[in-house]
Every structure is written in structure tokens, then in C-alpha cells.
Amino acid sequence: MKIIEKLVKIQKDGTLEVDVTRSALVASELSEIDAFGSVPRDVEEVKSGFSKSVPKLKIAILVVGTRGDVQPFIALAKRLQEFGHHVRLASHVNFRTFVKSAGVDFYPLGGDPRIMAQYMTKNKGFLMAAPTEISVQRKQVKEIIFSLLPACTEPDLDTGIPFRAQAIIANPPALGHLHIAEALGVPLHIFFTFPWTPTNEFPHPLARTPQSATYRLSYLIVDLIIWWGTRGFINDFRKKLNLPPIAYFSTYHGSISHLPTGYMWSPHLMPKPNDWGSLVDVVGYCFLNLGTKYQPPLELSQWLQQGSKPIYLGFGSMV
């Protein structure tokens, strides 16, 4: 952790300021760690499995975040249901009605959703900037991690119908996804609404770095800080799952770069970086048909019909 301190400052909004000019030696050492976690170029064996016919599966979708994080996964769940899969979406308990009203099975994750929402609204990311927040948020993270096992294996809380995940879909903040998938021996696919896979084209969304040469390094640094902050919980969770602990000096650092990943935005908005490889794709937006019956005011309709189509920027459920 001390070597990271030479390069990084955590800002009040939970983002990182990364400046490798403070220590070129440390930056070089971190680049070597990143090389251990890079995706091998030959992924044909993995890709060959994608073309095989997929049986009807029980799929657990694990989502941590705000309504804006959960909503695209409901659309994804409904699409999977159309293909005949039994889908369970596990998230914060306050989204129960929202999920079930869409016709998707729900299972609650641990943690207090009000505390999580307040924190994520206050901070741009998942990094704890204020010392007073650390103990509170660590408790929330631990409860979420340990709730992943029942979310993937326990019967439905309403109907009692048995459930055991045969595949898992998760967003990166659902820390522990990789370990529950390992314990159950099932495939894991990551989906997210903003970039979490290392690239040389832009820095991690939670990091600010003035040097373009260190954009990729910023992903490793964010992964390492999150990993070091949750390592104890993860190893306790692995013990519960009858898995061996991850050593402190192992090359594991919480990266998702070796996992199949889909990013839920339009490639017209931000194309897939050239260095993301075959395991990562930009799949487009996942929308629910929530506005199909909406009738805009006449004044708004007339304005929209004038000239070229406008570009809308909003803050979603964060406001």
C-alpha cells in the first residue's frame, strides 16, 4: 500500500489523482504487476465455447448500485427470460418492487440501501475519501459480499422454489462475484455501464492522471486500492466457500480484465478501445419500455420537431 501512496492522492469526491512523475520506479513496478494480469492473446479456446448451443439455465444477476445501475439489468433479465432462462436479479431490498413489477424474480443483497445510496450520491465512485466513512462503508461491503452466496443458492423467499445459479452475471461493484462463481463452478460474465477494463486510450473513471502514458496503469491502481481494502472480507468469504485464501503477495489484484465483459453503452457514443481484445465488447444500451405511454406537453413536442435532434444529458437516479 505504501508504494501506491507515492503516486496517488484520494480526493474528497472519492476519485484518485494519479501522477507517475512522483516516482518512476514505483510506476515501473506496478506495470510489471499489470503484465501478470493481462489477458492472453490466444483466447480461441474461450471463444469456441461461445458458439455452442446454450441450454436453459438458472442465471443469477448480481447488481450493486443505484436505480440507474439496476434498471439496465432488468432489461437484460427480461431478454434472457425470452430465451427460456430462469433469471433471478439480486440487489438492494429497496428495488424489490421495481424488479418484481417487471416480472423478474428478486433476491435481496445485504447492506443498508439508504446508506449505500447516500454514499454513492455524495461520491463519484466506490472509494472512501473521508476517514469517518471507512468503518461504515466497510460494514456495508462485507454484508454485500456475504449475501452473494444465498443470492445464488437459496430458494425464492416468496415461493420457496429452489434455485441454484448455473451462470452468474454481475457488475464490478458486486465484489465477490468471481469467488462465488469459482465456488459454484459456474461461468461469470461482467456487465457494466461505464468502463472498468484497462486500456491505454483513457484513464479509469475514478482516476485523474495528467499523463496519457499511464492511463492503463490507473485501472491497476484503482483495482489494487479496492482489493487491499476488501482483501480480509474476500478471504473470509472464500473460507466460507471452502476455497483457499488469496495470498497478500499474489498477482491477484481484483481486475476483471480476464473475464468476459459487456459494456452497456452505444459504440457510436464511445467505440470499443483497440486494446480490449475478444473477451470484451460494447453491446449497446439496455432499455426498459418505461416511456412508451408518455405524452409530452405540446410545447415540448413542437420544440423536438424543430431542427436537428437534440442531445440529452441527465444525471439519472443520482439526483
PDB file of N, CA and C in Angstrom, residues 61-71 88-100 105-117 143-144 147-148 151 173-174:
ATOM      1  N   ILE A  61     -28.253 -12.655 -11.452  1.00  0.00           N
ATOM      2  CA  ILE A  61     -27.691 -11.356 -11.815  1.00  0.00           C
ATOM      3  C   ILE A  61     -27.453 -10.576 -10.529  1.00  0.00           C
ATOM      4  N   LEU A  62     -26.203 -10.223 -10.257  1.00  0.00           N
ATOM      5  CA  LEU A  62     -25.807  -9.561  -9.014  1.00  0.00           C
ATOM      6  C   LEU A  62     -25.474  -8.107  -9.315  1.00  0.00           C
ATOM      7  N   VAL A  63     -26.262  -7.186  -8.742  1.00  0.00           N
ATOM      8  CA  VAL A  63     -26.093  -5.767  -9.064  1.00  0.00           C
ATOM      9  C   VAL A  63     -26.037  -4.932  -7.791  1.00  0.00           C
ATOM     10  N   VAL A  64     -24.979  -4.161  -7.646  1.00  0.00           N
ATOM     11  CA  VAL A  64     -24.832  -3.202  -6.548  1.00  0.00           C
ATOM     12  C   VAL A  64     -24.816  -1.805  -7.148  1.00  0.00           C
ATOM     13  N   GLY A  65     -25.621  -0.899  -6.572  1.00  0.00           N
ATOM     14  CA  GLY A  65     -25.632   0.469  -7.074  1.00  0.00           C
ATOM     15  C   GLY A  65     -26.966   1.147  -6.877  1.00  0.00           C
ATOM     16  N   THR A  66     -27.212   2.172  -7.663  1.00  0.00           N
ATOM     17  CA  THR A  66     -28.446   2.940  -7.598  1.00  0.00           C
ATOM     18  C   THR A  66     -29.456   2.375  -8.600  1.00  0.00           C
ATOM     19  N   ARG A  67     -30.621   3.006  -8.675  1.00  0.00           N
ATOM     20  CA  ARG A  67     -31.630   2.571  -9.638  1.00  0.00           C
ATOM     21  C   ARG A  67     -31.077   2.595 -11.061  1.00  0.00           C
ATOM     22  N   GLY A  68     -30.271   3.603 -11.363  1.00  0.00           N
ATOM     23  CA  GLY A  68     -29.692   3.694 -12.699  1.00  0.00           C
ATOM     24  C   GLY A  68     -28.775   2.535 -13.026  1.00  0.00           C
ATOM     25  N   ASP A  69     -28.188   1.910 -12.008  1.00  0.00           N
ATOM     26  CA  ASP A  69     -27.368   0.717 -12.215  1.00  0.00           C
ATOM     27  C   ASP A  69     -28.237  -0.518 -12.401  1.00  0.00           C
ATOM     28  N   VAL A  70     -29.326  -0.589 -11.636  1.00  0.00           N
ATOM     29  CA  VAL A  70     -30.183  -1.776 -11.640  1.00  0.00           C
ATOM     30  C   VAL A  70     -31.034  -1.865 -12.903  1.00  0.00           C
ATOM     31  N   GLN A  71     -31.553  -0.737 -13.361  1.00  0.00           N
ATOM     32  CA  GLN A  71     -32.541  -0.736 -14.443  1.00  0.00           C
ATOM     33  C   GLN A  71     -32.070  -1.434 -15.719  1.00  0.00           C
ATOM     34  N   ARG A  88     -32.832 -14.719 -11.864  1.00  0.00           N
ATOM     35  CA  ARG A  88     -33.019 -14.058 -10.563  1.00  0.00           C
ATOM     36  C   ARG A  88     -32.120 -12.832 -10.518  1.00  0.00           C
ATOM     37  N   LEU A  89     -32.699 -11.678 -10.186  1.00  0.00           N
ATOM     38  CA  LEU A  89     -31.901 -10.464 -10.029  1.00  0.00           C
ATOM     39  C   LEU A  89     -31.751 -10.173  -8.543  1.00  0.00           C
ATOM     40  N   ALA A  90     -30.520 -10.135  -8.070  1.00  0.00           N
ATOM     41  CA  ALA A  90     -30.233  -9.857  -6.660  1.00  0.00           C
ATOM     42  C   ALA A  90     -29.648  -8.463  -6.529  1.00  0.00           C
ATOM     43  N   SER A  91     -30.289  -7.636  -5.705  1.00  0.00           N
ATOM     44  CA  SER A  91     -29.820  -6.271  -5.495  1.00  0.00           C
ATOM     45  C   SER A  91     -30.344  -5.777  -4.154  1.00  0.00           C
ATOM     46  N   HIS A  92     -30.256  -4.480  -3.928  1.00  0.00           N
ATOM     47  CA  HIS A  92     -30.681  -3.895  -2.661  1.00  0.00           C
ATOM     48  C   HIS A  92     -32.192  -4.043  -2.493  1.00  0.00           C
ATOM     49  N   VAL A  93     -32.624  -4.226  -1.247  1.00  0.00           N
ATOM     50  CA  VAL A  93     -34.015  -4.571  -0.965  1.00  0.00           C
ATOM     51  C   VAL A  93     -34.991  -3.497  -1.437  1.00  0.00           C
ATOM     52  N   ASN A  94     -34.555  -2.244  -1.510  1.00  0.00           N
ATOM     53  CA  ASN A  94     -35.475  -1.182  -1.938  1.00  0.00           C
ATOM     54  C   ASN A  94     -35.840  -1.268  -3.419  1.00  0.00           C
ATOM     55  N   PHE A  95     -35.171  -2.141  -4.172  1.00  0.00           N
ATOM     56  CA  PHE A  95     -35.517  -2.326  -5.579  1.00  0.00           C
ATOM     57  C   PHE A  95     -36.424  -3.539  -5.799  1.00  0.00           C
ATOM     58  N   ARG A  96     -36.867  -4.149  -4.720  1.00  0.00           N
ATOM     59  CA  ARG A  96     -37.686  -5.366  -4.832  1.00  0.00           C
ATOM     60  C   ARG A  96     -38.922  -5.147  -5.703  1.00  0.00           C
ATOM     61  N   THR A  97     -39.720  -4.121  -5.374  1.00  0.00           N
ATOM     62  CA  THR A  97     -40.949  -3.862  -6.125  1.00  0.00           C
ATOM     63  C   THR A  97     -40.648  -3.531  -7.580  1.00  0.00           C
ATOM     64  N   PHE A  98     -39.620  -2.736  -7.809  1.00  0.00           N
ATOM     65  CA  PHE A  98     -39.222  -2.339  -9.160  1.00  0.00           C
ATOM     66  C   PHE A  98     -38.889  -3.566 -10.006  1.00  0.00           C
ATOM     67  N   VAL A  99     -38.118  -4.495  -9.434  1.00  0.00           N
ATOM     68  CA  VAL A  99     -37.700  -5.690 -10.170  1.00  0.00           C
ATOM     69  C   VAL A  99     -38.882  -6.626 -10.403  1.00  0.00           C
ATOM     70  N   LYS A 100     -39.638  -6.899  -9.340  1.00  0.00           N
ATOM     71  CA  LYS A 100     -40.734  -7.858  -9.450  1.00  0.00           C
ATOM     72  C   LYS A 100     -41.862  -7.340 -10.345  1.00  0.00           C
ATOM     73  N   ASP A 105     -37.718 -12.426 -11.033  1.00  0.00           N
ATOM     74  CA  ASP A 105     -37.519 -12.872  -9.652  1.00  0.00           C
ATOM     75  C   ASP A 105     -36.482 -11.990  -8.964  1.00  0.00           C
ATOM     76  N   PHE A 106     -36.691 -11.777  -7.654  1.00  0.00           N
ATOM     77  CA  PHE A 106     -35.810 -10.880  -6.901  1.00  0.00           C
ATOM     78  C   PHE A 106     -35.285 -11.581  -5.659  1.00  0.00           C
ATOM     79  N   TYR A 107     -34.036 -11.242  -5.302  1.00  0.00           N
ATOM     80  CA  TYR A 107     -33.462 -11.698  -4.030  1.00  0.00           C
ATOM     81  C   TYR A 107     -32.659 -10.540  -3.442  1.00  0.00           C
ATOM     82  N   PRO A 108     -32.844 -10.252  -2.139  1.00  0.00           N
ATOM     83  CA  PRO A 108     -32.166  -9.087  -1.549  1.00  0.00           C
ATOM     84  C   PRO A 108     -30.700  -9.352  -1.225  1.00  0.00           C
ATOM     85  N   LEU A 109     -29.864  -8.379  -1.524  1.00  0.00           N
ATOM     86  CA  LEU A 109     -28.475  -8.405  -1.078  1.00  0.00           C
ATOM     87  C   LEU A 109     -28.368  -7.725   0.277  1.00  0.00           C
ATOM     88  N   GLY A 110     -27.264  -7.949   0.978  1.00  0.00           N
ATOM     89  CA  GLY A 110     -27.054  -7.354   2.284  1.00  0.00           C
ATOM     90  C   GLY A 110     -26.724  -5.881   2.195  1.00  0.00           C
ATOM     91  N   GLY A 111     -26.568  -5.267   3.360  1.00  0.00           N
ATOM     92  CA  GLY A 111     -26.253  -3.843   3.422  1.00  0.00           C
ATOM     93  C   GLY A 111     -27.498  -2.990   3.463  1.00  0.00           C
ATOM     94  N   ASP A 112     -27.339  -1.772   3.945  1.00  0.00           N
ATOM     95  CA  ASP A 112     -28.439  -0.818   4.031  1.00  0.00           C
ATOM     96  C   ASP A 112     -28.465   0.013   2.755  1.00  0.00           C
ATOM     97  N   PRO A 113     -29.501  -0.130   1.925  1.00  0.00           N
ATOM     98  CA  PRO A 113     -29.522   0.600   0.651  1.00  0.00           C
ATOM     99  C   PRO A 113     -29.535   2.109   0.817  1.00  0.00           C
ATOM    100  N   ARG A 114     -30.082   2.609   1.931  1.00  0.00           N
ATOM    101  CA  ARG A 114     -30.105   4.060   2.149  1.00  0.00           C
ATOM    102  C   ARG A 114     -28.693   4.597   2.354  1.00  0.00           C
ATOM    103  N   ILE A 115     -27.893   3.860   3.139  1.00  0.00           N
ATOM    104  CA  ILE A 115     -26.508   4.278   3.369  1.00  0.00           C
ATOM    105  C   ILE A 115     -25.717   4.217   2.067  1.00  0.00           C
ATOM    106  N   MET A 116     -25.911   3.135   1.310  1.00  0.00           N
ATOM    107  CA  MET A 116     -25.207   2.988   0.038  1.00  0.00           C
ATOM    108  C   MET A 116     -25.581   4.102  -0.929  1.00  0.00           C
ATOM    109  N   ALA A 117     -26.880   4.422  -1.005  1.00  0.00           N
ATOM    110  CA  ALA A 117     -27.342   5.453  -1.938  1.00  0.00           C
ATOM    111  C   ALA A 117     -26.786   6.818  -1.560  1.00  0.00           C
ATOM    112  N   GLU A 143     -21.295  -6.991   4.272  1.00  0.00           N
ATOM    113  CA  GLU A 143     -22.636  -7.577   4.237  1.00  0.00           C
ATOM    114  C   GLU A 143     -23.044  -7.930   2.811  1.00  0.00           C
ATOM    115  N   ILE A 144     -22.674  -7.085   1.861  1.00  0.00           N
ATOM    116  CA  ILE A 144     -22.986  -7.378   0.460  1.00  0.00           C
ATOM    117  C   ILE A 144     -22.255  -8.636   0.003  1.00  0.00           C
ATOM    118  N   SER A 147     -23.682 -11.821   1.327  1.00  0.00           N
ATOM    119  CA  SER A 147     -25.050 -12.114   0.877  1.00  0.00           C
ATOM    120  C   SER A 147     -25.079 -12.712  -0.522  1.00  0.00           C
ATOM    121  N   LEU A 148     -23.936 -12.744  -1.213  1.00  0.00           N
ATOM    122  CA  LEU A 148     -23.908 -13.281  -2.570  1.00  0.00           C
ATOM    123  C   LEU A 148     -24.169 -14.782  -2.599  1.00  0.00           C
ATOM    124  N   ALA A 151     -27.876 -15.456  -2.339  1.00  0.00           N
ATOM    125  CA  ALA A 151     -28.486 -14.907  -3.554  1.00  0.00           C
ATOM    126  C   ALA A 151     -28.354 -15.864  -4.734  1.00  0.00           C
ATOM    127  N   PRO A 173     -19.050  -3.584  -8.927  1.00  0.00           N
ATOM    128  CA  PRO A 173     -19.223  -3.275  -7.503  1.00  0.00           C
ATOM    129  C   PRO A 173     -19.792  -4.421  -6.672  1.00  0.00           C
ATOM    130  N   ALA A 174     -20.318  -5.461  -7.316  1.00  0.00           N
ATOM    131  CA  ALA A 174     -20.786  -6.639  -6.575  1.00  0.00           C
ATOM    132  C   ALA A 174     -19.567  -7.478  -6.209  1.00  0.00           C
TER     133      ALA A 174
END
